[in-house]
mmCIF file of N, CA and C in Angstrom:
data_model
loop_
_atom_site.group_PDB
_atom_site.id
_atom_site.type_symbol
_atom_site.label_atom_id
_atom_site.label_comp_id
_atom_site.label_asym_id
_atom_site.label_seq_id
_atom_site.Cartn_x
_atom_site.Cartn_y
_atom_site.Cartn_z
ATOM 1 N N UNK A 1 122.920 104.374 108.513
ATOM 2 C CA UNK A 1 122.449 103.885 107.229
ATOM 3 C C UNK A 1 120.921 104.016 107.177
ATOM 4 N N UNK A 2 120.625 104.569 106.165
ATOM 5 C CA UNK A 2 119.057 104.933 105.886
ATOM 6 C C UNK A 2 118.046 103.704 105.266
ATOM 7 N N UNK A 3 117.458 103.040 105.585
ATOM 8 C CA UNK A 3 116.612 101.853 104.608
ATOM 9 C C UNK A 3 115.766 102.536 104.188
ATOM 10 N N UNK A 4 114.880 103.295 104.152
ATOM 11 C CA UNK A 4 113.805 104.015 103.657
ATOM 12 C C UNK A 4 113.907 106.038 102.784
ATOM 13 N N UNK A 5 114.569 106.435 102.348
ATOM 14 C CA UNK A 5 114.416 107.477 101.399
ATOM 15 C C UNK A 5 113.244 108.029 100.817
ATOM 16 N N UNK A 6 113.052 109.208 101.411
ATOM 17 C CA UNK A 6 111.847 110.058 100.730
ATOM 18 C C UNK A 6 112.138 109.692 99.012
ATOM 19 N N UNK A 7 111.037 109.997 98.377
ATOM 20 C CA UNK A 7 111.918 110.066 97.107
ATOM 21 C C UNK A 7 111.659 111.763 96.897
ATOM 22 N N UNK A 8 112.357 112.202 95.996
ATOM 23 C CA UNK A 8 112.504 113.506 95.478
ATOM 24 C C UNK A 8 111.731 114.078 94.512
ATOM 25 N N UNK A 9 110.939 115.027 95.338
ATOM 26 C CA UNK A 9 109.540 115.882 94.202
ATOM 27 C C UNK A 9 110.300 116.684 94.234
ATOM 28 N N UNK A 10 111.244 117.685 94.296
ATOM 29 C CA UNK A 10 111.813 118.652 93.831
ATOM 30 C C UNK A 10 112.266 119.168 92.608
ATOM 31 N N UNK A 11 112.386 118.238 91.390
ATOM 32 C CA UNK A 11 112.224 117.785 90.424
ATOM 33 C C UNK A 11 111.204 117.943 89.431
ATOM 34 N N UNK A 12 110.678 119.522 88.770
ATOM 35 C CA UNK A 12 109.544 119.212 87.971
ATOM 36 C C UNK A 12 109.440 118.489 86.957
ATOM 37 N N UNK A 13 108.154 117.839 86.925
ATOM 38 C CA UNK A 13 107.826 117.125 86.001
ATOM 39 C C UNK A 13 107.642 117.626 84.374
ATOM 40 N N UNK A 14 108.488 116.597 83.646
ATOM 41 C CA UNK A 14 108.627 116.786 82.829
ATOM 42 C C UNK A 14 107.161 118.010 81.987
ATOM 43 N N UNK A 15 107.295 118.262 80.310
ATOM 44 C CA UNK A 15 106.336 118.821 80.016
ATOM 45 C C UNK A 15 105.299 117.710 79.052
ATOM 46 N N UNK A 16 104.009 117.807 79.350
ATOM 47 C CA UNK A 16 103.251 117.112 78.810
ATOM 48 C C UNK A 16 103.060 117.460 77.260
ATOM 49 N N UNK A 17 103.059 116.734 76.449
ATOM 50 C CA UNK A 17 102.993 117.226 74.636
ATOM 51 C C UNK A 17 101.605 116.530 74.602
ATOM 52 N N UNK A 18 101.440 116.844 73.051
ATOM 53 C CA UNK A 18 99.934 116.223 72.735
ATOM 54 C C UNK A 18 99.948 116.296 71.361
ATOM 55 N N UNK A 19 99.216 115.404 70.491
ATOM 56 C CA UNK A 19 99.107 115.186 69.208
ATOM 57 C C UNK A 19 97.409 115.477 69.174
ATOM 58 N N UNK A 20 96.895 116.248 68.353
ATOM 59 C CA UNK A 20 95.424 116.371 68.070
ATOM 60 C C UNK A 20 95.115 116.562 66.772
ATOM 61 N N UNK A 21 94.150 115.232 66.314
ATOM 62 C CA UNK A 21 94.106 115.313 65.018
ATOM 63 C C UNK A 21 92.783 115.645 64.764
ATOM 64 N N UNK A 22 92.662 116.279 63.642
ATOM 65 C CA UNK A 22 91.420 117.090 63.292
ATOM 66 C C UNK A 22 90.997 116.334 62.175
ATOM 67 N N UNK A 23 89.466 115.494 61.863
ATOM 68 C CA UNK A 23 89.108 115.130 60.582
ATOM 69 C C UNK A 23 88.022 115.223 60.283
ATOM 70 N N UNK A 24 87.803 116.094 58.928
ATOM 71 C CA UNK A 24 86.183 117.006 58.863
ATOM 72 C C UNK A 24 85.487 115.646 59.058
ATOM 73 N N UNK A 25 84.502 116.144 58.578
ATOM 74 C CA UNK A 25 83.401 115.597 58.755
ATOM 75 C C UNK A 25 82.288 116.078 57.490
ATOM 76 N N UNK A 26 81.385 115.069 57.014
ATOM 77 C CA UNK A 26 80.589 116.005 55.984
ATOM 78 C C UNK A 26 80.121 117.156 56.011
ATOM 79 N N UNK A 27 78.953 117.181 57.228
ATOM 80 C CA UNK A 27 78.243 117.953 57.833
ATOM 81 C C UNK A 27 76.852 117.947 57.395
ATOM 82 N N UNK A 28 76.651 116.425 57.047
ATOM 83 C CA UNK A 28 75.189 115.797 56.383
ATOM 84 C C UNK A 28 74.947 115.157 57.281
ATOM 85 N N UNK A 29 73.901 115.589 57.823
ATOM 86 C CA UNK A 29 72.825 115.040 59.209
ATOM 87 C C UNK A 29 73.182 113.455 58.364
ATOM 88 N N UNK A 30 72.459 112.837 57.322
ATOM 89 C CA UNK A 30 72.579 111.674 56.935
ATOM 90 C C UNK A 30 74.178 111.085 57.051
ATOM 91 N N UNK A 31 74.938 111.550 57.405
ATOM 92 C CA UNK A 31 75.818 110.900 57.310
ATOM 93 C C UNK A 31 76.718 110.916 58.846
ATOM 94 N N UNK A 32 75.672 111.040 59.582
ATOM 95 C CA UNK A 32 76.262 111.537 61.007
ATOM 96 C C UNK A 32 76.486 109.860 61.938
ATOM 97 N N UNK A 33 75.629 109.539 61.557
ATOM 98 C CA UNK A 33 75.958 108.195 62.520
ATOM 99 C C UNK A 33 77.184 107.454 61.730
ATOM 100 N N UNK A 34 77.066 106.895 60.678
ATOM 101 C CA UNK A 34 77.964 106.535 59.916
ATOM 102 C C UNK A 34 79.234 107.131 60.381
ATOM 103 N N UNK A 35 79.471 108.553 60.264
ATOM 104 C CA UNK A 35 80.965 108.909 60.642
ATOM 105 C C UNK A 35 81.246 108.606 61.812
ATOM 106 N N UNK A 36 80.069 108.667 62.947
ATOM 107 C CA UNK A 36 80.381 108.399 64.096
ATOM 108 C C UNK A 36 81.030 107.130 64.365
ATOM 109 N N UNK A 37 80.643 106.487 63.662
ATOM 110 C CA UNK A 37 80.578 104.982 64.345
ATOM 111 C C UNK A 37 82.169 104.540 63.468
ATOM 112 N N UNK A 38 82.928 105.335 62.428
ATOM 113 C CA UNK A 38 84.090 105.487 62.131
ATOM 114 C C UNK A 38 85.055 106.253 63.267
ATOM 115 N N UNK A 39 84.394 106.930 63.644
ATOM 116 C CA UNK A 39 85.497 108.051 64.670
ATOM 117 C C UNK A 39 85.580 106.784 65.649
ATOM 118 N N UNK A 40 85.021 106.467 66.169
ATOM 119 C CA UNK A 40 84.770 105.722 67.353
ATOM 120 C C UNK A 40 85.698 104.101 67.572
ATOM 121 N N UNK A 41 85.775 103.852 65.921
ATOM 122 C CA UNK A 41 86.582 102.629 65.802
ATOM 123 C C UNK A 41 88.005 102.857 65.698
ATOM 124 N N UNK A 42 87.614 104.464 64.961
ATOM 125 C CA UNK A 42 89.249 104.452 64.874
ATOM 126 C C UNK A 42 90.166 105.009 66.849
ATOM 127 N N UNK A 43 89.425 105.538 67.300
ATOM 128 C CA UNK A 43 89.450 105.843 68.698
ATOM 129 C C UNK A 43 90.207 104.474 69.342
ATOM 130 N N UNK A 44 89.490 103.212 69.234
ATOM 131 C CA UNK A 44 89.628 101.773 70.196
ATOM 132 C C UNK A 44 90.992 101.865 69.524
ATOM 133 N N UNK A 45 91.288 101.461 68.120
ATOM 134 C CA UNK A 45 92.211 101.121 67.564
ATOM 135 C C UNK A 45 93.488 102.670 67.732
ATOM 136 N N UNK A 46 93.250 103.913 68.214
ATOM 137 C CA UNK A 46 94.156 104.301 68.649
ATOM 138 C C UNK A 46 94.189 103.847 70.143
ATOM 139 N N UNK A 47 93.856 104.207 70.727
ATOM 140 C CA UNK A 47 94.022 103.393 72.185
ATOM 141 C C UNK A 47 95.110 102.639 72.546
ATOM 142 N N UNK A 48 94.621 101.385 71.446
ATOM 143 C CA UNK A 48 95.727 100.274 71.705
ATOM 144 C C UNK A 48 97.226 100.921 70.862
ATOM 145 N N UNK A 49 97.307 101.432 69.978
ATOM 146 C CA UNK A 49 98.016 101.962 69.902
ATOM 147 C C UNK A 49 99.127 102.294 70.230
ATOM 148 N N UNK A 50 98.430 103.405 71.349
ATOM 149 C CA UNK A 50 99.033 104.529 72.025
ATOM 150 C C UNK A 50 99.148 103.597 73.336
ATOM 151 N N UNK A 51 98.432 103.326 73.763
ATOM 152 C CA UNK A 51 98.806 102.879 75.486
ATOM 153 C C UNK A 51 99.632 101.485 75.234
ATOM 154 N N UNK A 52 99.105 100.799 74.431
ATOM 155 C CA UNK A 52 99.813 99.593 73.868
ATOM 156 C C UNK A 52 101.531 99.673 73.752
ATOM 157 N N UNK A 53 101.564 100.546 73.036
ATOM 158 C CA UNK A 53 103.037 101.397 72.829
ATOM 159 C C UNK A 53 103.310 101.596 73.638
ATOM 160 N N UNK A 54 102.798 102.043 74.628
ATOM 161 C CA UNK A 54 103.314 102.589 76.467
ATOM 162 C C UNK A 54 103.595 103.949 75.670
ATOM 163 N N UNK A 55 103.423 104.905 74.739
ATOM 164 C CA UNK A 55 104.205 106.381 74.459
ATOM 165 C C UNK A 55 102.822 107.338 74.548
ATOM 166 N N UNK A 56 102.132 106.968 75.723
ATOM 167 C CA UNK A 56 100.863 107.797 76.273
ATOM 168 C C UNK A 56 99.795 107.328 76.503
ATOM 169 N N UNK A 57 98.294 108.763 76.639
ATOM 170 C CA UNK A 57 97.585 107.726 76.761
ATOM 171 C C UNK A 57 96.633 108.646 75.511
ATOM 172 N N UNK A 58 95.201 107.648 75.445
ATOM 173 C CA UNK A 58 94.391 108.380 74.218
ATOM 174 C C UNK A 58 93.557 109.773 75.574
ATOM 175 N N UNK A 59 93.067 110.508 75.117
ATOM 176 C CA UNK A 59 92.130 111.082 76.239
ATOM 177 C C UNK A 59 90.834 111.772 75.764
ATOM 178 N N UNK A 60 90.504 111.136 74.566
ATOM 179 C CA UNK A 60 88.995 111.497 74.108
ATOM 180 C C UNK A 60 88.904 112.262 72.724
ATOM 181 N N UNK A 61 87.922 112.425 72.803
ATOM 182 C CA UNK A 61 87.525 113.578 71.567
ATOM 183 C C UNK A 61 86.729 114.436 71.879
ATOM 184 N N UNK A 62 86.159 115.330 70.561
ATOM 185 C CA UNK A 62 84.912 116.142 70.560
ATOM 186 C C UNK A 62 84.594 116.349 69.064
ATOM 187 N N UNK A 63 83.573 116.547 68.944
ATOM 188 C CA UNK A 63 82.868 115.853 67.327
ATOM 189 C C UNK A 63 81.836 116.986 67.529
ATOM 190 N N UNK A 64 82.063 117.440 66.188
ATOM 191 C CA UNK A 64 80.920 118.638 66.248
ATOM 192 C C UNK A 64 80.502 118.329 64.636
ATOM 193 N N UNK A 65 79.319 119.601 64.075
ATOM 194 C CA UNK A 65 78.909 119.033 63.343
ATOM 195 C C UNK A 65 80.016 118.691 61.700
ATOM 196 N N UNK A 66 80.988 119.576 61.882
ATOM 197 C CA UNK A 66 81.872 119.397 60.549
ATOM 198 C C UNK A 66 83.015 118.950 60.827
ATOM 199 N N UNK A 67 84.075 118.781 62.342
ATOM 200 C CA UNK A 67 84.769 118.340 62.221
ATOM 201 C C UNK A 67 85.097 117.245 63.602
ATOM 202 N N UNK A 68 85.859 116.415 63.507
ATOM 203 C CA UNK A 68 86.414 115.314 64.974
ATOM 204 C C UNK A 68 87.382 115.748 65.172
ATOM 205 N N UNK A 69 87.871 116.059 66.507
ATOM 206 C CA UNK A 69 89.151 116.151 67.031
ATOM 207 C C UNK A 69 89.292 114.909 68.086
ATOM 208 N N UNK A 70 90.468 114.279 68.211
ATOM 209 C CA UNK A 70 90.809 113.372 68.716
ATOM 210 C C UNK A 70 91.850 113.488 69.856
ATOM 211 N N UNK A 71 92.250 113.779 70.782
ATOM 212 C CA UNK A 71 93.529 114.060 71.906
ATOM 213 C C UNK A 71 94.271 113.012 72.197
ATOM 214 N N UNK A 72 95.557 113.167 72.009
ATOM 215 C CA UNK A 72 96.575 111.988 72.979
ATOM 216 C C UNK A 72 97.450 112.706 73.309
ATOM 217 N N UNK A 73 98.070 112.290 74.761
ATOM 218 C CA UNK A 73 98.617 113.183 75.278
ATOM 219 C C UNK A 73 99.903 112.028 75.724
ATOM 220 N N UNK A 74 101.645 112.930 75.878
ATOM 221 C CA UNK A 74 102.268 111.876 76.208
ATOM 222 C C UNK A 74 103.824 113.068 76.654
ATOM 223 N N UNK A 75 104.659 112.074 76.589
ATOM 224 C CA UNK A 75 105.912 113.199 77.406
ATOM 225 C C UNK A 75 106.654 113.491 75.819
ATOM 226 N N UNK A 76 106.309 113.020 74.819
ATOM 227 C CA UNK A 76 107.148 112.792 73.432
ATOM 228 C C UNK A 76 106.205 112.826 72.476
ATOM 229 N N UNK A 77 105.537 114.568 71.477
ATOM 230 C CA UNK A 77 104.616 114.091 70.476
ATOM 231 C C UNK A 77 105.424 113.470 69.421
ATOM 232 N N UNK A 78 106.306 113.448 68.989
ATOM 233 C CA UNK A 78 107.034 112.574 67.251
ATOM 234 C C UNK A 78 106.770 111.084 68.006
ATOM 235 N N UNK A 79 107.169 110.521 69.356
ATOM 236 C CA UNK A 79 106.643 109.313 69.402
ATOM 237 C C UNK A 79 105.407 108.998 69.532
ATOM 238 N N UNK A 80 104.749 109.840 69.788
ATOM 239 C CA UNK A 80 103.000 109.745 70.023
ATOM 240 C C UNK A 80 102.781 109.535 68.995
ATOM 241 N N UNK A 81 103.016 110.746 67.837
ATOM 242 C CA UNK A 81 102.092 110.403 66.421
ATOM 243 C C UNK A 81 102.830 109.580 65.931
ATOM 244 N N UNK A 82 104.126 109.142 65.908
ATOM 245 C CA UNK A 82 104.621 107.906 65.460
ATOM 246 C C UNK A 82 104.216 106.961 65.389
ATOM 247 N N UNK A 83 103.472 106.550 66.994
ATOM 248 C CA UNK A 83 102.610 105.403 66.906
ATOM 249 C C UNK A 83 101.539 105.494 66.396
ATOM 250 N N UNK A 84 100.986 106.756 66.161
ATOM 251 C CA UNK A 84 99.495 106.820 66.053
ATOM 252 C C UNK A 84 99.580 106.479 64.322
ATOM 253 N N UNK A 85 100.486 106.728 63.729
ATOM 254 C CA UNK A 85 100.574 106.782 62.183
ATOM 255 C C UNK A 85 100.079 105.686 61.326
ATOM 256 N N UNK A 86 100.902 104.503 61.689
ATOM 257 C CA UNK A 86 99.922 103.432 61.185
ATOM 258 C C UNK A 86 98.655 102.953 61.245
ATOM 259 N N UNK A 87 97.920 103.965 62.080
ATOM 260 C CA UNK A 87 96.113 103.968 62.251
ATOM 261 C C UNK A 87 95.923 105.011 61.598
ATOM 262 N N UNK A 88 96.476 106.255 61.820
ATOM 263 C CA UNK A 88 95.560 106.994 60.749
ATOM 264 C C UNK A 88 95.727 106.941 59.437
ATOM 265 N N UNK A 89 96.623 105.684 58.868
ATOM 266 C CA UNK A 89 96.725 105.228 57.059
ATOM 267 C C UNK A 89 95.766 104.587 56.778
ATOM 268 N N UNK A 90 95.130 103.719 57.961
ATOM 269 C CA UNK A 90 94.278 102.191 57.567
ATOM 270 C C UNK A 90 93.209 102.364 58.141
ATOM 271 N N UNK A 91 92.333 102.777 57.416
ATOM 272 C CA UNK A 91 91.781 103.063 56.132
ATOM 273 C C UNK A 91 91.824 104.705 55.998
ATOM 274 N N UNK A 92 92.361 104.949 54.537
ATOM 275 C CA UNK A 92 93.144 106.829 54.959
ATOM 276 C C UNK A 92 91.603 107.770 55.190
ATOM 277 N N UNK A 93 91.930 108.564 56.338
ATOM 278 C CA UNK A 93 91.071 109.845 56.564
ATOM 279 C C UNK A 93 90.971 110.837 55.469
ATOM 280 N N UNK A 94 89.555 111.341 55.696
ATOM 281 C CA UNK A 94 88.970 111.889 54.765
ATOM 282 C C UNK A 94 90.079 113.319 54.099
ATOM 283 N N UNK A 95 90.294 113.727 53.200
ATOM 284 C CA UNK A 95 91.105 114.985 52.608
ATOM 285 C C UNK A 95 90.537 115.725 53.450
ATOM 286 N N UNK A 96 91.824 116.814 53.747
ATOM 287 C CA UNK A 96 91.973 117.968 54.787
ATOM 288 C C UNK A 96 91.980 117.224 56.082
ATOM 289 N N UNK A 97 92.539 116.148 56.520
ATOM 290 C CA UNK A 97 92.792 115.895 57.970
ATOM 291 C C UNK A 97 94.147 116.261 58.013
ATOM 292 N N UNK A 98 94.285 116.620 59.444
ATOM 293 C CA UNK A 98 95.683 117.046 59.645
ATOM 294 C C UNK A 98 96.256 116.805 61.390
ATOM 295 N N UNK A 99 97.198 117.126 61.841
ATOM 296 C CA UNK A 99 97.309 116.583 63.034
ATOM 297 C C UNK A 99 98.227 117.987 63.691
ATOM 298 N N UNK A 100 97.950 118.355 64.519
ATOM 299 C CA UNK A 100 98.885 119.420 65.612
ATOM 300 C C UNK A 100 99.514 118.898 66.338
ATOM 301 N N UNK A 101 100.779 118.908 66.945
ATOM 302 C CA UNK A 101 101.887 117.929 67.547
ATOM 303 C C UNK A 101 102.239 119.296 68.398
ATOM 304 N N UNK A 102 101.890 118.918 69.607
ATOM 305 C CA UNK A 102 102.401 120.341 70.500
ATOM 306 C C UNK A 102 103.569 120.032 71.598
ATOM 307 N N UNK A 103 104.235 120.411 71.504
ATOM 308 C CA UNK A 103 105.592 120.285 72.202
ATOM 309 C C UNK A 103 105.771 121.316 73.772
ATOM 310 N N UNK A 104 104.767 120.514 74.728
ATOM 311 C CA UNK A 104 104.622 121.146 76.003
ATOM 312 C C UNK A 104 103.257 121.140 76.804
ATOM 313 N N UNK A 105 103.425 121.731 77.256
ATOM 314 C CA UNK A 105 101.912 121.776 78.298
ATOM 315 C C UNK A 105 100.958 123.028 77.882
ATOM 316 N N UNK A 106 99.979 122.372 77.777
ATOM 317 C CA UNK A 106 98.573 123.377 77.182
ATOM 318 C C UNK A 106 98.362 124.616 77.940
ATOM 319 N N UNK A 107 98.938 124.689 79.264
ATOM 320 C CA UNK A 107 99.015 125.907 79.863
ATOM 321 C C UNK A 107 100.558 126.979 79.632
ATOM 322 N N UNK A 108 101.282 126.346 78.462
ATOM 323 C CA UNK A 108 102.305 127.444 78.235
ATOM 324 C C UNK A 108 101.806 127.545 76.767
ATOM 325 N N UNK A 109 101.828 129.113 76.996
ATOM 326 C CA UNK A 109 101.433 130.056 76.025
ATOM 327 C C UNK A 109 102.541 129.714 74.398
ATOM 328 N N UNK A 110 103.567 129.882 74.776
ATOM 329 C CA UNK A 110 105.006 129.489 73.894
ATOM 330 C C UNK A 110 105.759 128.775 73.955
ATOM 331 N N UNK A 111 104.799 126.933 73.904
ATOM 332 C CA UNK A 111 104.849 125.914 73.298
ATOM 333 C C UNK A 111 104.972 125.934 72.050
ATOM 334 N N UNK A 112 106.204 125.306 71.188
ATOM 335 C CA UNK A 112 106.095 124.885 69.706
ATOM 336 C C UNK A 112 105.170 124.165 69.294
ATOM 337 N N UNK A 113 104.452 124.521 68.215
ATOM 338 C CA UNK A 113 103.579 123.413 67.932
ATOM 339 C C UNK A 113 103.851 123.132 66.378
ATOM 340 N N UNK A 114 103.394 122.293 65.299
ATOM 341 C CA UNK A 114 103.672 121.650 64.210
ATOM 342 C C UNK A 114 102.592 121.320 63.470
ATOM 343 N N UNK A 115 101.899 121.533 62.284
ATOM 344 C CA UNK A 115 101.177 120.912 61.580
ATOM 345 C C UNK A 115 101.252 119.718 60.907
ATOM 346 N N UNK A 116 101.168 118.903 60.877
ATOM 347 C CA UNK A 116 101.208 117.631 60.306
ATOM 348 C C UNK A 116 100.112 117.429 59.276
ATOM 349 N N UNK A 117 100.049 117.298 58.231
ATOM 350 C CA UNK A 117 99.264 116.994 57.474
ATOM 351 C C UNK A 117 98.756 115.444 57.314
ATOM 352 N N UNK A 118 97.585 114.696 57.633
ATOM 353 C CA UNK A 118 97.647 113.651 56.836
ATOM 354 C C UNK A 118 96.889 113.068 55.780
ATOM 355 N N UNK A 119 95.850 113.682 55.397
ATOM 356 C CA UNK A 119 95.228 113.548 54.135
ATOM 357 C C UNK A 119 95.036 114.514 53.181
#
């Protein structure tokens, strides 16, 4: 009788998905902190969200001068942006935001991916 069992990596791990939402941005120096300091709230409040939910985790952004992209990454994007949905309504993102829902790991070439529209 065995008390102790390797456990089994033989088993690949599942594929990682990701939801990335894109939301312009003016691209008015004057209006740069201001958006920032919107991207940034809405960021905390995905967070909890997403990790809150346990259906991933958040893993940053990148903000350039016209648009924010936002990353969450998880084993399920429809439950990722599922959760993420009721944050990006309150208070709604600017027209032309939209969200990519990728179904796999960023290193396979022919991953499905999905546009999601949300403003």
């Amino acid at each position: 009788m065995k008390l102790f069992r390797r456990k089994d990596t033989s088993r690949p791990a599942a594929p990682e998905h990701a939801v990335i939402v894109h939301i312009p941005l003016s691209g008015d120096p004057s209006d740069d902190a201001d958006e920032r300091l919107d991207i940034f709230t809405l960021e905390d409040r995905l967070i909890e969200a997403i990790e809150g939910g346990r259906v991933g985790e958040f893993d940053g952004n990148a903000i350039g001068e016209d648009e924010a992209l936002l990353y969450a990454y998880g084993p399920d994007a429809d439950r990722l942006l599922a959760a993420m949905a009721p944050v990006l309504r309150e208070p709604p993102l600017p027209p032309g935001s939209w969200a990519l829902k990728r179904y796999g790991d960023v290193s396979d070439p022919d991953a499905r991916e999905e546009r999601v529209e949300l403003a």
